[in-house]
Structures are given as C-alpha cells and as structure tokens.
Coordinates of C-alpha atoms in Angstrom, one line a residue:
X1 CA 6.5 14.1 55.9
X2 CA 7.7 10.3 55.0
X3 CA 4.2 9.7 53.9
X4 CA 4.4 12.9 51.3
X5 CA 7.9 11.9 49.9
X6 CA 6.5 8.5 49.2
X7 CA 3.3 9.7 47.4
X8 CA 5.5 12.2 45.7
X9 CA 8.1 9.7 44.6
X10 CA 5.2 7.2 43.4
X11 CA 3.5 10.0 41.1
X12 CA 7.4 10.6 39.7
X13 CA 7.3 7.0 39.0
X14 CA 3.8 6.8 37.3
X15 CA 4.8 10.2 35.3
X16 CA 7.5 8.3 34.6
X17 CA 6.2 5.3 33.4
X18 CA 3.5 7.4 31.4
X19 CA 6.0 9.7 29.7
X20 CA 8.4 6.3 28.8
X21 CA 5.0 4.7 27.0
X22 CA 4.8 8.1 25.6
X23 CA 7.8 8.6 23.8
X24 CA 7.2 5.0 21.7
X25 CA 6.5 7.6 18.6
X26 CA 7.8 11.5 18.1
X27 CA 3.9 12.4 17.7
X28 CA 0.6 10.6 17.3
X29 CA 1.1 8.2 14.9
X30 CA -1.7 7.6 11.9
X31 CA -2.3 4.4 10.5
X32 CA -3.5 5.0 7.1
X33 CA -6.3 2.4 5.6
X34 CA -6.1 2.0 1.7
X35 CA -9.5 1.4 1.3
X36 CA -12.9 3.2 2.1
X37 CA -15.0 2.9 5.9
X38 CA -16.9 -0.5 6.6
X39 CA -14.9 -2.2 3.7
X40 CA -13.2 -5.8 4.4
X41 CA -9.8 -4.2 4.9
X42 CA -11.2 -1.5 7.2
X43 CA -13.5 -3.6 9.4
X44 CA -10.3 -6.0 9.7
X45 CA -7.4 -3.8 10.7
X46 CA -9.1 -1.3 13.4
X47 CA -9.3 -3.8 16.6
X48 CA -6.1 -4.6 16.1
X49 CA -5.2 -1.5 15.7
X50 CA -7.0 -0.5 19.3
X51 CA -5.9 -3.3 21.0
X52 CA -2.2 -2.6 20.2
X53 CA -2.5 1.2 21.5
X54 CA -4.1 -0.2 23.9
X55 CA -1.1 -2.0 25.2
X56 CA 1.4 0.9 24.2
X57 CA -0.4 3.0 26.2
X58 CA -0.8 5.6 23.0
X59 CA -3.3 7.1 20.9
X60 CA -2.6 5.4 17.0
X61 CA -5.2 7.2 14.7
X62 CA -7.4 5.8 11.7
X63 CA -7.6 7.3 8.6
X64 CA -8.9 5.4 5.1
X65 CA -7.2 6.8 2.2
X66 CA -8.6 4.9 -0.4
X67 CA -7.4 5.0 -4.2
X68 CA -6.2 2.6 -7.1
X69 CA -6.4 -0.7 -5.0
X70 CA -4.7 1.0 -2.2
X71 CA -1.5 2.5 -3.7
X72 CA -3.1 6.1 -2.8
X73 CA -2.4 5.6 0.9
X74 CA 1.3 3.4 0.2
X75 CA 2.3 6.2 -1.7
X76 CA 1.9 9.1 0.6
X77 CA 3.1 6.7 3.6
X78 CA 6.5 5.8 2.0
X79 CA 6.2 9.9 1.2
X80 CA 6.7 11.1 5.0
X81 CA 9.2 11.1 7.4
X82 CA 9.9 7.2 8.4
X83 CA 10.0 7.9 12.2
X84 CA 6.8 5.5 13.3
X85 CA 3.9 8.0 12.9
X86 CA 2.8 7.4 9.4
X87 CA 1.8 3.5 9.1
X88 CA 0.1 1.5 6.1
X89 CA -3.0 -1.0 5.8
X90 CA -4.1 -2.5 3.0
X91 CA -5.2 -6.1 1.9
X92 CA -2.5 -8.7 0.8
X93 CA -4.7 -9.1 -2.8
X94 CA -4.3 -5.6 -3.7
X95 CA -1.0 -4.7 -2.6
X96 CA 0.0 -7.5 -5.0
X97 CA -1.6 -6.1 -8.0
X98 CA 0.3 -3.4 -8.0
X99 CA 2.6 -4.2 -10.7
X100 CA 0.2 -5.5 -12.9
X101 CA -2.0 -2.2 -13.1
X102 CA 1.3 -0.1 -12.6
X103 CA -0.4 1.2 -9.4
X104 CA 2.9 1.7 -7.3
X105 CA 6.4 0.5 -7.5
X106 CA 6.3 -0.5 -4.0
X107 CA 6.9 -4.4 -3.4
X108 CA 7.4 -6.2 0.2
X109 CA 10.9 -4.9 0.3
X110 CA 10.0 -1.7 1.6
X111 CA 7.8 -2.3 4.4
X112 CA 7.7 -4.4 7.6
X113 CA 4.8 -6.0 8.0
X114 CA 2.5 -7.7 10.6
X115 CA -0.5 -10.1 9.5
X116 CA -2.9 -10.7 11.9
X117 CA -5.0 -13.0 10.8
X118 CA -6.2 -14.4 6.8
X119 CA -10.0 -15.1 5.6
X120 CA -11.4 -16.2 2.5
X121 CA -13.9 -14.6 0.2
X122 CA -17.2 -15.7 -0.6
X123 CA -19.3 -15.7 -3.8
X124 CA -22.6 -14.5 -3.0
X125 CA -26.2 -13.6 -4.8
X126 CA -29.5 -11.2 -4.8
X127 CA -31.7 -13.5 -3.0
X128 CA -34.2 -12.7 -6.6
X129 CA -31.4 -13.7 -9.1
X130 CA -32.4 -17.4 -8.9
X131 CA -28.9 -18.4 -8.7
X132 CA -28.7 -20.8 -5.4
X133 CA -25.7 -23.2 -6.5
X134 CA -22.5 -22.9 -8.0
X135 CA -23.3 -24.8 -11.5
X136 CA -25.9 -21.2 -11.5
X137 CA -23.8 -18.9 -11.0
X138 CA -21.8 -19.9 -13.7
X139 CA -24.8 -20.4 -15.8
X140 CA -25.8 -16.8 -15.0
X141 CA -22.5 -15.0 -15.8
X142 CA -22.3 -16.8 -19.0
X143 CA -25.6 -15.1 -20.5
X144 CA -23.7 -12.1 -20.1
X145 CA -25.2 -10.8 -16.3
X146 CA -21.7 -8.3 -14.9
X147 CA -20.4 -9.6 -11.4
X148 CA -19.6 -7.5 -8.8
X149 CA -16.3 -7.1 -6.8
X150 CA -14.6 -4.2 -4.3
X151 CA -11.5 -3.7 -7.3
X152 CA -9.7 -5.2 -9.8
X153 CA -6.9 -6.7 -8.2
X154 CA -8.3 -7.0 -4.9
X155 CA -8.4 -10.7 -3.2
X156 CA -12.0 -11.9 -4.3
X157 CA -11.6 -10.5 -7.7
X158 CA -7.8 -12.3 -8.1
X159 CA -9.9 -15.4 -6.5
X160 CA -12.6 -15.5 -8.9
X161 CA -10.3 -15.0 -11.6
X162 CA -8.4 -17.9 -10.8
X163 CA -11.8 -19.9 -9.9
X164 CA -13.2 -19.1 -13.7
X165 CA -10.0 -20.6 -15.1
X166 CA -9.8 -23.9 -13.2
X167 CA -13.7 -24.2 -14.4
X168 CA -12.6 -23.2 -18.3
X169 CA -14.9 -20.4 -18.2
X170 CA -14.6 -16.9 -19.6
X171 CA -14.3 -14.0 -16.8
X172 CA -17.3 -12.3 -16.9
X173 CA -18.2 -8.2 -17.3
X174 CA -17.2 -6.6 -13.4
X175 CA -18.9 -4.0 -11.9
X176 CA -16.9 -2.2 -9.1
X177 CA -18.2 -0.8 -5.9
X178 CA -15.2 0.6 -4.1
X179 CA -14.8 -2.1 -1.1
X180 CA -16.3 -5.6 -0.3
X181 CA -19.0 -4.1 2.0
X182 CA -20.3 -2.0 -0.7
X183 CA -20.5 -4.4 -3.4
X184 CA -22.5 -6.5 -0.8
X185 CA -24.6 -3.9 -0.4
X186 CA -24.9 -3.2 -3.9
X187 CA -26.0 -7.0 -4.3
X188 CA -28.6 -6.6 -1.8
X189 CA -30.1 -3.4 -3.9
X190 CA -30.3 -5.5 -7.2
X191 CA -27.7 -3.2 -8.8
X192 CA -25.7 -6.1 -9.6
X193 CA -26.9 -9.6 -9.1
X194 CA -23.5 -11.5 -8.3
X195 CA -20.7 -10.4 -6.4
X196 CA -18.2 -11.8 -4.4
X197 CA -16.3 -10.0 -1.6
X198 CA -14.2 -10.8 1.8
X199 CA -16.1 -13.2 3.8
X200 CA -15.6 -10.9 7.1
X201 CA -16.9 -7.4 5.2
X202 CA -20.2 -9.1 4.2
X203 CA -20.9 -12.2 6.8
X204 CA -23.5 -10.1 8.6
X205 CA -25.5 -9.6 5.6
X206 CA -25.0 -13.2 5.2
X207 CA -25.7 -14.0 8.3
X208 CA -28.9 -11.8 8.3
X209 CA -30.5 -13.6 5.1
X210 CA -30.4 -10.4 2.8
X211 CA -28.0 -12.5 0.4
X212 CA -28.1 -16.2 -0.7
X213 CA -23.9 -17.6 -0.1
X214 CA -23.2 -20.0 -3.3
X215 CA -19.5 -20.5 -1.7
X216 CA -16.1 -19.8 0.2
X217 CA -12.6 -19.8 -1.0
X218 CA -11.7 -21.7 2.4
X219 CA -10.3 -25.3 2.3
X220 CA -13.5 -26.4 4.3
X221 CA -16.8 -25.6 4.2
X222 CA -18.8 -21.8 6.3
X223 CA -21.8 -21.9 8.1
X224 CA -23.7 -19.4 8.4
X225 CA -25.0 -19.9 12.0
X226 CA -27.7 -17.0 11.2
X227 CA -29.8 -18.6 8.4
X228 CA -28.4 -22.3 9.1
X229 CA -26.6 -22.4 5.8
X230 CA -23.3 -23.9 5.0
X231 CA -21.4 -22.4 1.9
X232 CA -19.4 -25.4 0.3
X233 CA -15.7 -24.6 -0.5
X234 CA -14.9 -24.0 -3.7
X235 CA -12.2 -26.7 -3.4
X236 CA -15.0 -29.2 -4.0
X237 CA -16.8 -27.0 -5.9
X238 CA -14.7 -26.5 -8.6
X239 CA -12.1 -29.0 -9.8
X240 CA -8.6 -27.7 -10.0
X241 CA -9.2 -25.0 -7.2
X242 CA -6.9 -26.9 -5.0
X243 CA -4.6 -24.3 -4.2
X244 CA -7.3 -21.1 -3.8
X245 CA -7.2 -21.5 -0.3
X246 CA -3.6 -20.2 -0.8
X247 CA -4.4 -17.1 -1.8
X248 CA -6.6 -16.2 0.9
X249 CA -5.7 -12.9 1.7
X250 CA -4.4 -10.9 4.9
X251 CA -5.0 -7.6 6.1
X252 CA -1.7 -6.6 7.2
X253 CA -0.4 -2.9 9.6
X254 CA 2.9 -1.9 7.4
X255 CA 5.7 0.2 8.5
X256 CA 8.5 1.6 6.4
X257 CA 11.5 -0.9 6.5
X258 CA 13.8 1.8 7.6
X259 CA 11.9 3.1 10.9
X260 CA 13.6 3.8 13.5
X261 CA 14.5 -0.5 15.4
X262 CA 13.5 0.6 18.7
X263 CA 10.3 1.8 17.2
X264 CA 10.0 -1.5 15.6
X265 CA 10.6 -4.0 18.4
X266 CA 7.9 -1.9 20.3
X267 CA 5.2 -2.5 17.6
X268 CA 5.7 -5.6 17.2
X269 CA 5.7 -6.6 20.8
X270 CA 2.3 -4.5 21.0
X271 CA 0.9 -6.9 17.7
X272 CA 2.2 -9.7 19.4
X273 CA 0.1 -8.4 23.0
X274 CA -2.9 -7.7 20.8
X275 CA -3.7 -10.9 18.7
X276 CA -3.4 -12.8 22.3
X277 CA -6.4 -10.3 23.8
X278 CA -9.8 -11.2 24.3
X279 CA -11.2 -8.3 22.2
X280 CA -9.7 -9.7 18.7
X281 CA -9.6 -13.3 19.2
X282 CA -13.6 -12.8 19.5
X283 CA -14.0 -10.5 16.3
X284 CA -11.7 -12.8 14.6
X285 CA -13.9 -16.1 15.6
X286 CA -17.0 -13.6 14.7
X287 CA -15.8 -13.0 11.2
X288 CA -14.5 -16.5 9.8
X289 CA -11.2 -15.2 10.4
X290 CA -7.8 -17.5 11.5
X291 CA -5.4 -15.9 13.5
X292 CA -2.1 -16.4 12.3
X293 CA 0.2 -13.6 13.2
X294 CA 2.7 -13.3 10.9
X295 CA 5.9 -11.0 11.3
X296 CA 8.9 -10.6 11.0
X297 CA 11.2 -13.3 8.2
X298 CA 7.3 -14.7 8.4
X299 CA 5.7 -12.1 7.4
X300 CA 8.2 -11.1 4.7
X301 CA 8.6 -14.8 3.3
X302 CA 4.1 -15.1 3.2
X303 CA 3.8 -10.9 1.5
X304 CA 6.2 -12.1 -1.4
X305 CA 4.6 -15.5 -1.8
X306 CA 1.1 -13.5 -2.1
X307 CA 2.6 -11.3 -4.8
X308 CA 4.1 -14.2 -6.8
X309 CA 0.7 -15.8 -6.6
X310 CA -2.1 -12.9 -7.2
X311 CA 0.2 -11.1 -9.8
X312 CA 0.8 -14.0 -12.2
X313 CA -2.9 -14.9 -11.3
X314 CA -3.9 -11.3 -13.2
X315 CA -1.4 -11.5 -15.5
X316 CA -2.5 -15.1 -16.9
X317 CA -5.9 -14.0 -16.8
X318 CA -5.1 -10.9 -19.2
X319 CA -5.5 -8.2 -17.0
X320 CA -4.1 -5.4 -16.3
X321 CA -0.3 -4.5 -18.8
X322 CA 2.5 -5.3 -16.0
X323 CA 4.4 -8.7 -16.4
X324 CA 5.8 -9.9 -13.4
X325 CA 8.5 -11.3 -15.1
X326 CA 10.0 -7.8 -15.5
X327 CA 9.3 -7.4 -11.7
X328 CA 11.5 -10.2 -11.2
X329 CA 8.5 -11.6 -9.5
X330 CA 8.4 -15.7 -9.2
X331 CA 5.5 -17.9 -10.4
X332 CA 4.7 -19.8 -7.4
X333 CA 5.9 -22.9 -8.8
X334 CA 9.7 -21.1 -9.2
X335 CA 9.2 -19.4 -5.8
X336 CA 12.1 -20.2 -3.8
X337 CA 12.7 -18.1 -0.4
X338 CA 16.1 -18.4 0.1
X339 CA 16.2 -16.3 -3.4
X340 CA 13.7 -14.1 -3.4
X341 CA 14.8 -12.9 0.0
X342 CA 18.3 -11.9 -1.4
X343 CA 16.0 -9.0 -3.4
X344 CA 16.0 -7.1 0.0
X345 CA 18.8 -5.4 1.7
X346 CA 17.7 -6.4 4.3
X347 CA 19.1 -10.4 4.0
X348 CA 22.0 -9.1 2.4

C-alpha cells in the first residue's frame, strides 16, 4: 500500500510539474516569420525557436507570413490578443525600413525583443558572369547589368547601398526575389548575375561551388571551408566601409511590450537556456553566425541603433519617401541612448 501512495504521489508531482510548464502560454503560441521558407531570416530564427520550446517544455509553432519587408506578419501580431501566443520574427534590416517605405508604424517601442546572434551579408556571382573581384563587380553593375537582393530595405540591400556610396558609385537597377535564399538561387539559374544576400541563407551554395563569393560585410575576412576560398571584407575592400560591419543585421523573436511579465521572464529565461545549447551554438558556428544574445535594455538600446543606422542609410541613398527626421529617428552620429530611450514608456 506505501509503495502505491508513493507511485501515486510521484505521478501527482510529474502531472504537476507538466501542467506548471504547461500553463507558460493560454494556448499554443505561434511565432510568426516575416519572410518566406528557407530565406536568411527563416533558416536563422527556427533552432532557436526549438531549442527554447524545448526547455519550456511546450509546443511554439512556425508560421512565415511574408509581405512588405516583413510588416505583413508585425501587423497582424501587434493585431491579436497580447497574451504570449502570437510572437514576431523578422530581420533587424527590414524592420528598420519601415518608415522609409511607410511599411508599418511600428518602431522598437512596441516590442520586446531577443537577438540571438548577428551575421553579415555577402556579395556573390553566377560562376559564368566573369566577375571574380570586387573592382568587377563594380565594373559589371556599371554597364547597366540589375543586382539581385531578397527586398528593398532588407540588410544586404541597406548594406550595398551604403557600400555603393563609400565607393562613389551609382546604385545599380535591383531585381528582387522575395528572400536571401531565393535570390541565391536565382544567381545560380543566371536570372540575375549579381546578388548579394545574408551570408547564413546562401553559405551552402557557397560552400558547394555553385556561386563565386566577391565579399563579406564582416570586419574580417570568410572562408569558405568547402571550395577553400576566402571572401575579403569589404572593410578592405572598399575604403570608407568602416562602419558596415555595424549594420550587420540580427534576426530577432519579438513579443508585444505589454505581454503579460510572467510570460516574459519565462521567455527570456528559455532564450537565455537556448543560445547556451549545443544544438544552436553548432548551427550558429555552421552559418558564419556570432552569438550575441541580446535582450532586454540590450536588446532595446542595439534595435534602435539599427533603425537610426539602415533608415537614414535609405533615406540618403534616395529611397523609399519616409524621412526619419519626422520619425524622430537619430542619425547614428546624434544617437544618444539615454534620449532615445525616453521615446518608450517603458524608461519613463
């Protein structure tokens, strides 16, 4: 009989334990990815996304909703119930375009964020384009020959932007493809020639010699351990490109700022769990990634420094109809945390 009251009581105690992990969210929470499958932002937010249900002991769905650099799936997010189950991914480049394109009005002040890690893009070419080096690329988009990119707004396409200015040359014609992945793939079937995309969307066709890499927007050189190539950086590259390493962008799990605190704390102590496992430090390592886990004041203070620095990007480049001035949006060299933060009730 003593033995049945114990196994009894140590099922209560599991049931118990189960039911506790259980309750973290009213219902099985969705986190929804502004961009299409296999894209950069996709292939960089699911692990982490496993390994923190994982931890939680809970099923967190998937679902790509992409759309207008990712302002589809913010939109309907900041539309439902802020309780924990509807969540938002997207990449730091586009969500700061936003008010240049007058894609949302959503800025970091609505969301809490946690980025797990930052990469840099990489130019790339058709291994027939005959463009090996970066003096050829150049050379090539000059004669008029489009360049492809994922979206306007989106982090290799801000880069590049940014890249053609230091060098004093005009942006070329785009071609878009709908996500870093696809534009690779794009490259790779000749329907553009020159592209540039998210270094951890497109390093396996890299890797498997089906595109030639002309360089990275990293502070230090790639290699490409498959085809024994290394990419330069651009920093050497391209004179005045000192500060492109700064706009490498995140890929960051958002979460209404007004979600429920208990919900909050739990998410990120499963992010914090998650970037420490096995599982993502190897993907991260397999994609050129660095781990950097941002939340919190962090993560805040490093989303409104992005905006500052892709928006006024676009806008001196001549994109897109927003100023950021009427944003109240810093250039990077007025960026000052202390003040910015005072735009969110949340330092108030």
């Amino acid at each position: 009989m003593k033995k049945l009251l114990a196994t009894v009581l140590a099922l209560m105690l599991v049931l118990g334990c189960t039911s506790a992990m259980a309750a973290v969210f009213p219902s099985t929470p969705t986190v929804y990815i502004g961009y299409g499958a296999g894209g950069g932002t996709d292939t960089a937010v699911r692990p982490v996304v496993a390994a923190m249900a994982e931890y939680l002991g809970e099923t967190i769905n998937c679902s790509n909703m992409e759309g207008a650099n990712s302002a589809v799936a913010c939109d309907y997010v900041l539309e439902q119930p802020h309780d924990g189950t509807s969540m938002f991914a997207t990449g730091t480049g586009g969500f700061s375009s936003y008010p240049i394109y007058a894609y949302s009005t959503s800025s970091w002040q609505d969301w809490i964020s946690f980025h797990p890690y930052s990469g840099p893009a990489v130019v790339f070419a058709n291994k027939d384009a005959g463009v090996t080096n970066t003096q050829e690329l150049f050379d090539y988009i000059a004669a008029g020959n489009k360049f492809g990119v994922g979206a306007y707004g989106n982090g290799p396409h801000t880069q590049f932007e940014a890249i053609c200015a230091a060098k004093g040359a005009a942006s070329p014609e785009y071609s878009l493809f709908g996500s870093c992945a696809d534009t690779a793939v794009g490259c790779i079937a000749g329907d553009v020639m020159v592209g540039a995309g998210s270094l951890s969307a497109v390093i396996d066709y890299l890797n498997g010699d089906m595109l030639v890499p002309i360089f990275v927007t990293c502070a230090d050189p790639f290699e490409f351990t498959g085809i024994g190539v290394t990419a330069p950086s651009v920093v050497t590259e391209v004179p005045g490109t000192d500060g492109i390493p700064n706009l490498n962008e995140t890929w960051p799990i958002m979460i209404p700022r007004d979600t429920p605190q208990e919900i909050v704390d739990k998410l990120v102590e499963a992010f914090n769990a998650a970037i420490e496992t096995d599982a993502v430090k190897e993907f991260a390592a397999s994609k050129g990634f660095n781990i950097i886990g941002l939340t919190g004041e962090e993560a805040d203070k490093f989303l409104s420094y992005s905006i500052s620095g892709y928006s006024w990007t676009l806008f001196n480049a001549g994109l897109g109809e927003g100023n950021p001035a009427d944003f109240g949006i810093p250039t990077l060299e007025e960026y000052n945390w202390d003040t910015v933060k005072t735009t969110c009730e949340a330092y108030k």
